[in-house]
XYZ file of C-alpha atoms in Angstrom:
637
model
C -1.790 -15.949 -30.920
C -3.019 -18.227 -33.337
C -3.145 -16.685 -37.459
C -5.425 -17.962 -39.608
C -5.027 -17.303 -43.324
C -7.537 -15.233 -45.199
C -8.379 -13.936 -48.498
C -7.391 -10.648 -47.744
C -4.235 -9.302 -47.193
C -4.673 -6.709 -44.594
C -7.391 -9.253 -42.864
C -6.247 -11.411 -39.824
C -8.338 -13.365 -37.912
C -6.111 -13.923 -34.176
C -6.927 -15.919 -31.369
C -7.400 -14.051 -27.933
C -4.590 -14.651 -25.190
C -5.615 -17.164 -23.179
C -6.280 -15.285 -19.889
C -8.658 -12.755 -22.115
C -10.577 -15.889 -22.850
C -11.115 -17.020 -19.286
C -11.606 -12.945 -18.633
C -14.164 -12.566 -21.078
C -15.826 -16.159 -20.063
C -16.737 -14.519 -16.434
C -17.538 -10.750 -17.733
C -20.365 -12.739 -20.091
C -21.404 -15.382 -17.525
C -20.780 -14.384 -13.926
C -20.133 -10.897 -13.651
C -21.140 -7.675 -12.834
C -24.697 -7.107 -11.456
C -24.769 -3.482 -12.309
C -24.301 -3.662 -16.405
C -24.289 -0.051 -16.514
C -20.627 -0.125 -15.554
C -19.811 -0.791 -19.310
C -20.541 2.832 -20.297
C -18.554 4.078 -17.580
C -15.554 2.143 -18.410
C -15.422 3.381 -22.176
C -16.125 6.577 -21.368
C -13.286 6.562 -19.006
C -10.831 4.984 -21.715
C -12.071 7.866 -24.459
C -11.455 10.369 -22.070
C -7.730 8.899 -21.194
C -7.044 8.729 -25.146
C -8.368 12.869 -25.145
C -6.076 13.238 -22.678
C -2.814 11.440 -24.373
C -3.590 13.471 -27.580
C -3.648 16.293 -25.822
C 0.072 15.469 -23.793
C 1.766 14.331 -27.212
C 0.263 17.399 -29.013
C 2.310 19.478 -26.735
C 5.427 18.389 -28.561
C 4.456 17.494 -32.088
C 1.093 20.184 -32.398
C 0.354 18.282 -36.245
C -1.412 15.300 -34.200
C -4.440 17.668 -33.896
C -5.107 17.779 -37.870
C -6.205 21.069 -37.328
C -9.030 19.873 -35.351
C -7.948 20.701 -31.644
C -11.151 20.639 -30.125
C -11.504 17.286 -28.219
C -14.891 15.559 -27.526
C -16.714 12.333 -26.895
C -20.062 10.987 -28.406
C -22.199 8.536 -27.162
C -24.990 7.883 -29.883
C -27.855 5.103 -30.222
C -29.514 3.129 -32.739
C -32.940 1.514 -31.259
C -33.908 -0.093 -33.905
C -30.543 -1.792 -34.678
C -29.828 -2.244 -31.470
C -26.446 -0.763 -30.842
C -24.527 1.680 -28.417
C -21.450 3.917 -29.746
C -18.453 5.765 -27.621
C -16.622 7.621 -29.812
C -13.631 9.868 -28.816
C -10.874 11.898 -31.095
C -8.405 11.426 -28.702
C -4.463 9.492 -29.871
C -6.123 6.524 -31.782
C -4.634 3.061 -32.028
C -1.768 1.861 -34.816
C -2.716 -2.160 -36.132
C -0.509 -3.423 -33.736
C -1.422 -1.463 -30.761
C -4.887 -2.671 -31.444
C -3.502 -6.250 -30.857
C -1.423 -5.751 -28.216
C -4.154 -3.824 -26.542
C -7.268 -5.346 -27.463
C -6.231 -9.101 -27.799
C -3.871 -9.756 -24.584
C -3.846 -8.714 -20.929
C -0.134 -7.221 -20.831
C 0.399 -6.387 -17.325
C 2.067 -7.930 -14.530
C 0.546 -9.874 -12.135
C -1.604 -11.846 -14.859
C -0.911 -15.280 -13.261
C -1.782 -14.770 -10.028
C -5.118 -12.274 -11.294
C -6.645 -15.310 -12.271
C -5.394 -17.710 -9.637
C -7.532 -15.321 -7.494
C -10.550 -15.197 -9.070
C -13.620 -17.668 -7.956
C -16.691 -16.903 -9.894
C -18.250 -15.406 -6.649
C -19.226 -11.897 -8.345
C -18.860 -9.309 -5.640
C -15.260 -10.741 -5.152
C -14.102 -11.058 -8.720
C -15.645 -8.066 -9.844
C -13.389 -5.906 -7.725
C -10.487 -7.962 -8.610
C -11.426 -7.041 -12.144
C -11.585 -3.522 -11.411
C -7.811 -3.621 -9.646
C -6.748 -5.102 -12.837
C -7.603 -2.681 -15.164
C -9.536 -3.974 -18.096
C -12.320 -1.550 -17.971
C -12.899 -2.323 -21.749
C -14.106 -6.016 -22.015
C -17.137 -4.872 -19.734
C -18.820 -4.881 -23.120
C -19.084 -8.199 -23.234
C -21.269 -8.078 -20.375
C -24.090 -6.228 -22.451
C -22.881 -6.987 -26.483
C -22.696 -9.896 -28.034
C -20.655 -8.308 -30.876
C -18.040 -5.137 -30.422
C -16.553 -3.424 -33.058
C -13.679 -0.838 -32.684
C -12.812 1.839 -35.524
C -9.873 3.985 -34.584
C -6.874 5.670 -36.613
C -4.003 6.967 -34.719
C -3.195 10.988 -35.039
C -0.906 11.471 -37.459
C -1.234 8.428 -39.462
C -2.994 8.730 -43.102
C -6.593 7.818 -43.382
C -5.239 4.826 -45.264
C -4.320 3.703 -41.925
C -7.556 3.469 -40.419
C -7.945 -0.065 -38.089
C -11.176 -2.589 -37.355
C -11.360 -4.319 -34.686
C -14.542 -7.259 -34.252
C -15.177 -10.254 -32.145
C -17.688 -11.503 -30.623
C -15.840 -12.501 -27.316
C -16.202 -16.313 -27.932
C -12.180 -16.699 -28.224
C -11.539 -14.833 -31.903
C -10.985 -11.605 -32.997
C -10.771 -10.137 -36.424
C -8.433 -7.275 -37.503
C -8.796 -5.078 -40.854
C -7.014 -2.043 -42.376
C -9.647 0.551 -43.301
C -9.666 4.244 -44.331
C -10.957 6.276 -41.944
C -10.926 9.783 -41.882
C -11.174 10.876 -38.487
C -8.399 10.074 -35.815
C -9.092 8.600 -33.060
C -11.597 5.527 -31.944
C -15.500 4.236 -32.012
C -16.701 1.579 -30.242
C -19.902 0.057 -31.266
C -21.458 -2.479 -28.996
C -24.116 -5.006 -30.804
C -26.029 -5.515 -27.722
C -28.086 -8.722 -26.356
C -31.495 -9.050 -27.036
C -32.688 -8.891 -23.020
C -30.228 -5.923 -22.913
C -31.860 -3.491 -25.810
C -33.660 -1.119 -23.596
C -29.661 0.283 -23.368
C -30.156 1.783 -26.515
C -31.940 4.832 -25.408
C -30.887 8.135 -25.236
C -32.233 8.969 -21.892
C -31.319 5.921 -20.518
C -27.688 6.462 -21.458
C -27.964 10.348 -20.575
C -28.834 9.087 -17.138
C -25.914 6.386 -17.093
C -23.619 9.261 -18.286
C -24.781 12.074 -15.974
C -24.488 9.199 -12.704
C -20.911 7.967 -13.523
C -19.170 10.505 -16.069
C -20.696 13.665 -15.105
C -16.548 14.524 -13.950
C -14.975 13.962 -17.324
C -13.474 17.033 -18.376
C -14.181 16.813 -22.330
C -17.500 17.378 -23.233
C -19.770 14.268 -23.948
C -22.272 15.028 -26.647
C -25.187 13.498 -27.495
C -28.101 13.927 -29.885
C -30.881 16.362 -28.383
C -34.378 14.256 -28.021
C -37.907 15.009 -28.491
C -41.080 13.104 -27.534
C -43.676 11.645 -29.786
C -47.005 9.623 -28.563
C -44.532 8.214 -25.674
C -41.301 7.500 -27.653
C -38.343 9.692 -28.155
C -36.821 10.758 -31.044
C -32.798 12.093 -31.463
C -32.710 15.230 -33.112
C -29.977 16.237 -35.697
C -28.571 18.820 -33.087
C -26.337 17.630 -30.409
C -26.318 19.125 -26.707
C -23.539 18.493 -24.083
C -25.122 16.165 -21.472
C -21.731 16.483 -18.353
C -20.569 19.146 -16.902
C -17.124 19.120 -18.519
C -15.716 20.928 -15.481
C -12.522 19.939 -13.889
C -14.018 18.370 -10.335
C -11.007 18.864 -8.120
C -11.675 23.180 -9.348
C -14.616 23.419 -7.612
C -15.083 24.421 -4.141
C -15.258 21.109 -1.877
C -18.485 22.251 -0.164
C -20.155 22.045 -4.097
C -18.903 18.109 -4.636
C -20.588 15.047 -3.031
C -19.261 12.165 -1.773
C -20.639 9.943 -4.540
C -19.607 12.599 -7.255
C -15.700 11.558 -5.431
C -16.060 8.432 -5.354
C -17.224 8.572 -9.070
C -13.962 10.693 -9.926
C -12.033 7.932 -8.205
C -13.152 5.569 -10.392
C -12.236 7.159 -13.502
C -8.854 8.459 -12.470
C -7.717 5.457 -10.618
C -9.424 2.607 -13.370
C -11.267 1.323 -10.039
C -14.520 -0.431 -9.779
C -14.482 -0.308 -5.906
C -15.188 2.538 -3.943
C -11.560 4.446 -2.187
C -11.034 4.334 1.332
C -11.020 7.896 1.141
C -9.804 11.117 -0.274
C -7.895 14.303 0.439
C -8.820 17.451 -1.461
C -6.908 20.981 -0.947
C -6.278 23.844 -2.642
C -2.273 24.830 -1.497
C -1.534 28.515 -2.292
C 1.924 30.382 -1.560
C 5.134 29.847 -3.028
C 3.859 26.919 -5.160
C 0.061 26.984 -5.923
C -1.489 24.016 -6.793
C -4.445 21.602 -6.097
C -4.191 18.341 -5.062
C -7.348 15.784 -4.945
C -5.599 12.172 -4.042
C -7.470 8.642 -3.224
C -6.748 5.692 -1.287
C -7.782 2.974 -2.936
C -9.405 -0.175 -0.797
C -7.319 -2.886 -2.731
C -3.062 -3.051 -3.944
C -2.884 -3.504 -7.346
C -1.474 -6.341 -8.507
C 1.847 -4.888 -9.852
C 2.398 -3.277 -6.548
C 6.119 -4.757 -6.130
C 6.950 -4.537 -9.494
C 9.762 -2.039 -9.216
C 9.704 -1.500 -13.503
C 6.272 -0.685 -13.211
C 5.574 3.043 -13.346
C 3.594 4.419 -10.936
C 1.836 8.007 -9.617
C -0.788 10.389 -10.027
C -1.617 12.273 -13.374
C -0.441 15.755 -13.503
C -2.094 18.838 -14.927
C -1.279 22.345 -15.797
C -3.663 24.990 -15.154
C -6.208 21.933 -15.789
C -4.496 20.852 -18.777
C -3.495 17.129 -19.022
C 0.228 16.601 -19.214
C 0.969 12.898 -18.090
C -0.343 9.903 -16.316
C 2.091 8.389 -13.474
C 4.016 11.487 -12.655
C 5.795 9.671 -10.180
C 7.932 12.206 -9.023
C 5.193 13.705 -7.552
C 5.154 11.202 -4.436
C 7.749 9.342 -2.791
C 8.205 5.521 -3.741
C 6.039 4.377 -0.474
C 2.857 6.117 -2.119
C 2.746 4.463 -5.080
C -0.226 2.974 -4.657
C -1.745 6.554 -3.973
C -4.165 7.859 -7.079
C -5.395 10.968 -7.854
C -4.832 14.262 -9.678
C -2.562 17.100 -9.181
C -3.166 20.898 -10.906
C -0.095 22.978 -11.152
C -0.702 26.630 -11.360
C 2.700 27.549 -12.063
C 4.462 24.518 -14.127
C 5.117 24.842 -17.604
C 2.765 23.170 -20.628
C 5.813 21.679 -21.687
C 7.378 19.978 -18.754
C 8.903 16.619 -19.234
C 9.735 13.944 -16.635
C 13.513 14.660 -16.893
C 12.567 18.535 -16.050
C 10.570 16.960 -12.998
C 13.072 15.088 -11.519
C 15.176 18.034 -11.134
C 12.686 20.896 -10.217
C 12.588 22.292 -7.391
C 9.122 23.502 -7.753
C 8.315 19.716 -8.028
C 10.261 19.116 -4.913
C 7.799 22.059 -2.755
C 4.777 20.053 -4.677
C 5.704 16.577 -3.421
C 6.848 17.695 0.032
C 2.614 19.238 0.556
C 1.580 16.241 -1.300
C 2.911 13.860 1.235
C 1.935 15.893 4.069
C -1.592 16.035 3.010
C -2.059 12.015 2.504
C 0.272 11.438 5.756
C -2.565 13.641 7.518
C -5.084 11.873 5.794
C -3.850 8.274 6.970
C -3.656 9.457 10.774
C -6.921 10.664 10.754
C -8.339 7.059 9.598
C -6.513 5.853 12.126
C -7.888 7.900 14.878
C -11.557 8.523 13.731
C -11.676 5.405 11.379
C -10.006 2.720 12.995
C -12.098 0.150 10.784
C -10.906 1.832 7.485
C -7.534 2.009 8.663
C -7.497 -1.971 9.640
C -8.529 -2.591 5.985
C -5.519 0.003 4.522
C -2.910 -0.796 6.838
C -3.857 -5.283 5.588
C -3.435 -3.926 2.141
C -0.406 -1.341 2.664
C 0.752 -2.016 5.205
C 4.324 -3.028 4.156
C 4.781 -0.502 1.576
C 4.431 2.521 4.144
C 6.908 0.582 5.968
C 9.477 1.465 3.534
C 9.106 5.196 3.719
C 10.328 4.738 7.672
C 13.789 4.393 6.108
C 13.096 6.671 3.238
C 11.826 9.809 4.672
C 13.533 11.179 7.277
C 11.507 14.124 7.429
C 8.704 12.415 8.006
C 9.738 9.342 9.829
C 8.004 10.220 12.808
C 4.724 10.574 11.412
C 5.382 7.565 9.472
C 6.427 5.992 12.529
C 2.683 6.606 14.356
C 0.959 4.764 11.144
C 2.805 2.043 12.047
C 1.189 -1.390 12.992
C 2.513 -4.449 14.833
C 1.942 -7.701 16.038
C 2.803 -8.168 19.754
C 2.884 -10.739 22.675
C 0.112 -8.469 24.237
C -1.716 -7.933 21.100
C -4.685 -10.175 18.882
C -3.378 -13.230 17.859
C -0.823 -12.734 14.964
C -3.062 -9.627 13.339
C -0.909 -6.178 13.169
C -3.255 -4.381 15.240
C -0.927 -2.455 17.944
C 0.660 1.091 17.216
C 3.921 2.019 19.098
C 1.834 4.647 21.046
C -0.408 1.901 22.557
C 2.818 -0.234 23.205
C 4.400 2.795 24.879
C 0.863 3.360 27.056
C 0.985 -0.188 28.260
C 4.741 -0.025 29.402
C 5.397 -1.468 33.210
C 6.482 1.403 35.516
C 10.523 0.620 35.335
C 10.417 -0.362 31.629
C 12.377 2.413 29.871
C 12.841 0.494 26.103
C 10.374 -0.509 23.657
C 11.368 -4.240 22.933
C 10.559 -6.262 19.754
C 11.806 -9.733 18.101
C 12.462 -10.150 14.357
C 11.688 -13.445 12.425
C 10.692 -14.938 9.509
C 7.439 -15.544 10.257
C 5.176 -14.873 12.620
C 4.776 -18.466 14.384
C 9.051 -18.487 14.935
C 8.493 -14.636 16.223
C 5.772 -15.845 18.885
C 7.626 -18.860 19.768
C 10.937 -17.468 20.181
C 13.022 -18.381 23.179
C 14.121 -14.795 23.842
C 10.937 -14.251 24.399
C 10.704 -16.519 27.755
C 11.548 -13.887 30.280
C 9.227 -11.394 28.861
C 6.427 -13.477 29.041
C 7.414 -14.444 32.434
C 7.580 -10.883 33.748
C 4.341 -10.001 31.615
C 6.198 -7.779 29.397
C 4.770 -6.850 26.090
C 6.873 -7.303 22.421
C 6.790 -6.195 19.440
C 6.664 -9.415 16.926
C 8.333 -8.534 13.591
C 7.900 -11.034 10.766
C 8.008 -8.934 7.281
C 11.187 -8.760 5.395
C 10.911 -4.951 5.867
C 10.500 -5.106 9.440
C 14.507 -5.466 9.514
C 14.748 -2.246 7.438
C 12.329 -0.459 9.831
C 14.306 -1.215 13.250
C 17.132 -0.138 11.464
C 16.137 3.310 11.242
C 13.577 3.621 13.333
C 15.822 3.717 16.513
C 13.316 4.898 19.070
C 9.413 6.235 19.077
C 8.633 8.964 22.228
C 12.017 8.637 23.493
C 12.019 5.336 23.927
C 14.558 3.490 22.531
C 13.800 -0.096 20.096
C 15.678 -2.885 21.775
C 15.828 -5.696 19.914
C 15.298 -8.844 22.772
C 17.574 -11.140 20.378
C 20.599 -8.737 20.652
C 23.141 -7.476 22.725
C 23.000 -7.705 26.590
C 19.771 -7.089 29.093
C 18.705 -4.853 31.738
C 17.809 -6.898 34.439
C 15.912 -3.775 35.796
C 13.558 -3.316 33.163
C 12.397 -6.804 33.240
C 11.431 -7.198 36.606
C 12.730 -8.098 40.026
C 15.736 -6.745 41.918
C 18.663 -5.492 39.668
C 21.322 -5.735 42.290
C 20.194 -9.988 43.080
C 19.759 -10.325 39.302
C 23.196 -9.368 38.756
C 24.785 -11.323 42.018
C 22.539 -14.254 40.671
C 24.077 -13.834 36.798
C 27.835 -13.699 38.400
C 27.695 -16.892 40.880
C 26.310 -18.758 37.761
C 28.462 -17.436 35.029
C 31.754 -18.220 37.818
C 30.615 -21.998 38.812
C 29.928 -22.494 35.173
C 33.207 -21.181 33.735
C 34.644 -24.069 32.985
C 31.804 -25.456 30.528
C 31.881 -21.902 28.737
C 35.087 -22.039 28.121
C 34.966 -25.856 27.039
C 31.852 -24.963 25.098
C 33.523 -22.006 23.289
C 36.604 -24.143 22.419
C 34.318 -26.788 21.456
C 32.040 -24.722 18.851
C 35.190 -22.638 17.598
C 34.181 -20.077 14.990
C 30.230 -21.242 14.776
C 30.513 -18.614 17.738
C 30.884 -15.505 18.519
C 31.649 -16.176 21.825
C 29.228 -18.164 25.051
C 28.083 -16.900 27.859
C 25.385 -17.538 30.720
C 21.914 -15.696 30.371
C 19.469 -14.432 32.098
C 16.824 -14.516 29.310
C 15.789 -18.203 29.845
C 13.400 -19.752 31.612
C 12.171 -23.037 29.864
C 14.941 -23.659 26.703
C 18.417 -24.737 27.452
C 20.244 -22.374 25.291
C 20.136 -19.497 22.329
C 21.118 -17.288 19.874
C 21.787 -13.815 20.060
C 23.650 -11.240 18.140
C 26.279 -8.689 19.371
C 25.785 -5.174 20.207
C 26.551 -3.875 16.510
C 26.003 -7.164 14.467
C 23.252 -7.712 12.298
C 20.439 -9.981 14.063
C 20.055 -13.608 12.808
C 17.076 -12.691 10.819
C 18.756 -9.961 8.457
C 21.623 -12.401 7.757
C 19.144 -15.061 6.793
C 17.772 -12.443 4.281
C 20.626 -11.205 3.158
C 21.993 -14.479 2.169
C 18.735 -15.462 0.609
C 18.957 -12.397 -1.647
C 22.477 -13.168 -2.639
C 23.903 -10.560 -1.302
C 27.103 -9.581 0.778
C 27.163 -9.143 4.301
C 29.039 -9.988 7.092
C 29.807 -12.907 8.487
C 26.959 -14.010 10.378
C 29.020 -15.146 14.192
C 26.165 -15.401 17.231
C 26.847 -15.594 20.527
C 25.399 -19.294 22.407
C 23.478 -17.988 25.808
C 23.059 -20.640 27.581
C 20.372 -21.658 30.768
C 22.165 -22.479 33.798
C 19.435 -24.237 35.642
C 18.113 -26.262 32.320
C 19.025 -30.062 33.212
C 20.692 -30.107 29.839
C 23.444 -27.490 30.767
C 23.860 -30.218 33.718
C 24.242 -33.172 31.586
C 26.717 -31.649 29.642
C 28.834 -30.552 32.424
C 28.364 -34.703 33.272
C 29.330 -36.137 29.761
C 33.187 -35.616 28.953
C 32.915 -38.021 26.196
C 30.212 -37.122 24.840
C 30.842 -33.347 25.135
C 31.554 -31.935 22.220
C 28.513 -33.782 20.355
C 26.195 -31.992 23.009
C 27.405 -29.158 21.878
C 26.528 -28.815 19.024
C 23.356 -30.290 19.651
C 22.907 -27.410 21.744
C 23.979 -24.531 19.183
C 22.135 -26.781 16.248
C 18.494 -26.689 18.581
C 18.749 -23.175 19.418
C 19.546 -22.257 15.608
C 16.543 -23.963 15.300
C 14.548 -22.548 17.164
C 14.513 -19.277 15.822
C 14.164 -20.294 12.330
C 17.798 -20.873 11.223
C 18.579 -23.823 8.746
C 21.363 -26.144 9.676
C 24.163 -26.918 7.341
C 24.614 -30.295 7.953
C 21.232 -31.435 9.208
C 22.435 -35.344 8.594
C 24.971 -34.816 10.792
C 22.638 -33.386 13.721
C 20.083 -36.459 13.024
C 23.320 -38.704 14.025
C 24.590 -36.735 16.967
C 20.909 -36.757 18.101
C 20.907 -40.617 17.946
C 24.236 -40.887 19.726
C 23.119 -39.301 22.186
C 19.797 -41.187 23.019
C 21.621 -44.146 22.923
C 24.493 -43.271 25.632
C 24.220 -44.617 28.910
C 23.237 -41.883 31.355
C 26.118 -39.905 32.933
């Protein structure tokens, strides 16, 4: 930030990050075709700082200054034009007024703004998955002022905040008696008919009606056609914890509403679960699937979860404990009947009260996700592009769930659209040929080398259906999700094949596989020799139709692809030794048999092509351009 010097002391005039800047540039200039969002969004943020006070209070009770009753204004000044949110919530320190106010500090920034286009449907939800609800004024104001004073601080401490979003903002100690913050909006001239109290009652009423502190307002009257705001205030929301009411009393906007609020979302979820759970452990759950991953959704440092009350009061934001890690981009609110006011997360992660909580809680959204993907298929297409790969993870780390888990699961296949994850292991299983007794898949690094793998070549031929596996996490999946329906996951890259499953007559298969593997025993063996410890071992296949050779791991190895990501990722693993297959009808298993001299060159050709072909790198790729060369250049055998 640039600091430019001033006649006062305790006044600093700062220049705004750069990415608030650009932010603020499209919220003034591009954005936002409803500009009654703003009201929402600071509404929202006073209600979150009611609800901090409220959770630090708990251990240091002073913060209330023997005022413990928490509210939130809205008031309006016609005549000068201006709009006020004012909360008593935690308040802001000086520098958390910076930090918060002047920069975007949150993961993810970079690419944020890579993303964004100027189109405003698009970059308005993009916005809303970021999380800066507050420079929405900007899209009404042409000035905002913030007054705040963080409980517990002396009034001497007091904090201003002004700018008028053009790339400065000022910052000046103040006394102010009363904790917590104001935000005064200077609004545009073809945006005054905002300040009205109706107008905002209505604003409040649509979006906030769900916030659980009171929202006050002055009480109007009506004279010859205008309004006037009386001295005495009236409570204009409900002030009623939603998720406590009975389900058959809340609409689906009123959810979608909540959503909003508790998840710091401008777009609409995907959908909801709501349940009251009573028995050993009562609580009530109300949790949302959002449309869109946040940006931050594989930072591992970033914490993560729903908030979590007690008996409806607020006692933290991203309880995390109560959902395992492949929820985290779940949102929502859970109401312990039974917790203590003063639980802490240390006391969470060892409860076993917590334990019962998160067990129901996972249940609930599991049940929620399988019904989108039986009743909502079109909802669950748009969840599974967005989270897909995160409820991956919970195949390996929740065993008591896995095979739930395992029927959310969606794949790309050789009988499937195109490269789009659209196929579930039940419709695989549904579409198995008669003999076919194992579910088979292929595992690369992307989904071009998974389609146009050579192991593949027999399947196709036969018209048998795979699995194509091109995420990272894919290799974590097949390694503990071992079968699906009794059907066990056969990886088509490892091991040996069943000549039955894939077609034709097992006992001529295998007669065929012997007379070939026993007239070409000597080039195996030469071959084997040749390659030394790039292999395994070599053997004739059965897999090939079109290549000349490949690569396939043992029984109990790990496949090509996990070694390739293990190494990447610097870390240890075994030695990664494949075995060479090769095709004994290719013409280029022939010509080697014909070429003594040139032997051992064509064979590593042969292991260097079919390392290539399913996505390996070579380590001496110089050296393969010059076999390659030789080669073209030798007389024919």
């Amino acid at each position: 930030m640039n600091e430019s010097q001033t006649q006062d002391p305790s006044r600093e005039r700062l220049g705004f990050q750069a990415e608030v800047k650009q932010l603020l540039d499209l919220m003034i200039h591009s954005l936002y075709s409803n500009r009654e969002i703003f009201l929402r969004e600071l509404v929202s943020n006073a209600s979150d700082a009611c609800d901090k006070l409220r959770f630090e209070a708990l251990h240091n009770p002073g913060l209330f200054e023997d005022a413990p009753d928490l509210a939130i204004r809205v008031d309006c000044d016609p005549a000068a034009r201006t709009v006020t949110v004012t909360d008593d919530g935690i308040g802001m320190s000086r520098d958390e007024v910076i930090a918060n106010l002047g920069t975007i500090a949150k993961s993810g920034t970079r690419e944020f703004f890579a993303r964004l286009s100027g189109d405003q449907r698009k970059d308005a939800t993009l916005i809303g998955q970021f999380g800066v609800g507050f420079y929405s004024s900007f899209i009404v104001a042409d000035r905002v002022t913030v007054q705040t004073r963080r409980a517990g601080e002396s009034i001497a401490q007091g904090v201003r905040w002004t700018s008028d979003g053009a790339g400065e903002f000022e910052v000046e100690t103040i006394e102010r008696a009363a904790r917590g913050t104001a935000v005064t909006l200077h609004l545009r001239d073809e945006h005054a008919e905002l300040a009205s109290g109706s107008r905002l009652r209505a604003i409040v009423r649509r979006y906030s009606d769900h916030i659980v502190q009171p929202i006050l307002m002055k009480k109007l009257d009506w004279k010859d056609g205008h309004e006037i705001a009386l001295a005495e205030d009236e409570q204009v929301n409900r002030a009623s914890a939603l998720w406590a009411r009975p389900k058959t009393e809340i609409t689906d906007d009123e959810y979608r509403e909540f959503y909003k609020h508790v998840g710091h979302d401008f777009d609409d979820p995907l959908g909801w679960t709501h349940a009251r759970v009573e028995g050993r452990q009562e609580y009530t759950l109300l949790l949302f699937l959002p449309a869109h991953a946040p940006f931050d959704l594989w930072d591992r440092d970033a914490r993560r979860g729903v908030k979590l009350y007690v008996r409806r009061v607020f006692i933290m934001d991203d309880a995390e404990q109560l959902l395992p890690s492949y929820l985290r981009f779940v949102r929502g609110i859970v109401d312990s009947g039974d917790l203590p006011l003063n639980v802490s997360r240390e006391i969470l992660q060892e409860s076993k009260d917590i334990e019962a909580i998160r067990a129901g809680t996972t249940r609930k959204l599991l049940e929620l996700l399988a019904h989108l993907a039986s009743e909502e298929k079109e909802k669950y297409a748009a969840f599974w592009r967005e989270f897909g790969r995160v409820l991956k993870e919970g195949i390996g780390e929740d065993g008591a769930n896995r095979e739930r888990i395992a029927a959310l699961l969606r794949f790309a296949s050789t009988g499937g659209d195109g490269d789009a994850e659209t196929v579930s292991l039940a419709d695989y299983v549904a579409r198995m040929k008669p003999a076919q007794r194992s579910i088979y898949y292929v595992t690369a690094d992307s989904h071009t080398a998974a389609r146009n793998s050579p192991h593949l070549e027999i399947f196709r031929e036969k018209g048998i259906e795979v699995l194509l596996l091109a995420d990272r996490v894919d290799e974590w999946v097949v390694g503990h999700l071992t079968e699906f329906e009794g059907k066990p996951l056969v990886s088509v890259a490892r091991g040996g094949l069943d000549p039955a499953e894939i077609g034709g007559d097992a006992a001529q298969k295998n007669d065929d596989a012997a007379g070939a593997a026993e007239e070409l025993k000597p080039i195996v063996s030469r071959l084997k020799a040749s390659l030394g410890e790039r292999v395994k071992d070599v053997r004739v296949t059965r897999r090939l139709t079109e290549s000349p050779a490949c690569l396939v791991a043992d029984e109990h190895d790990p496949s090509a692809n996990l070694a390739r990501i293990l190494k990447a990722a610097g870390q240890p693993g075994p030695q990664w030794q494949p075995i060479l297959e090769i095709n004994p009808s290719h013409p280029l298993v022939a010509r080697l048999a014909a070429d003594d001299e040139n032997f051992d060159a064509w064979a590593s050709v042969l292991f260097d092509q079919a390392l290539l072909a399913e996505g390996g790198r070579l380590d001496d790729p110089a050296a393969f351009v010059k076999r390659i060369n030789r080669l073209m250049l030798a007389p024919a055998a």
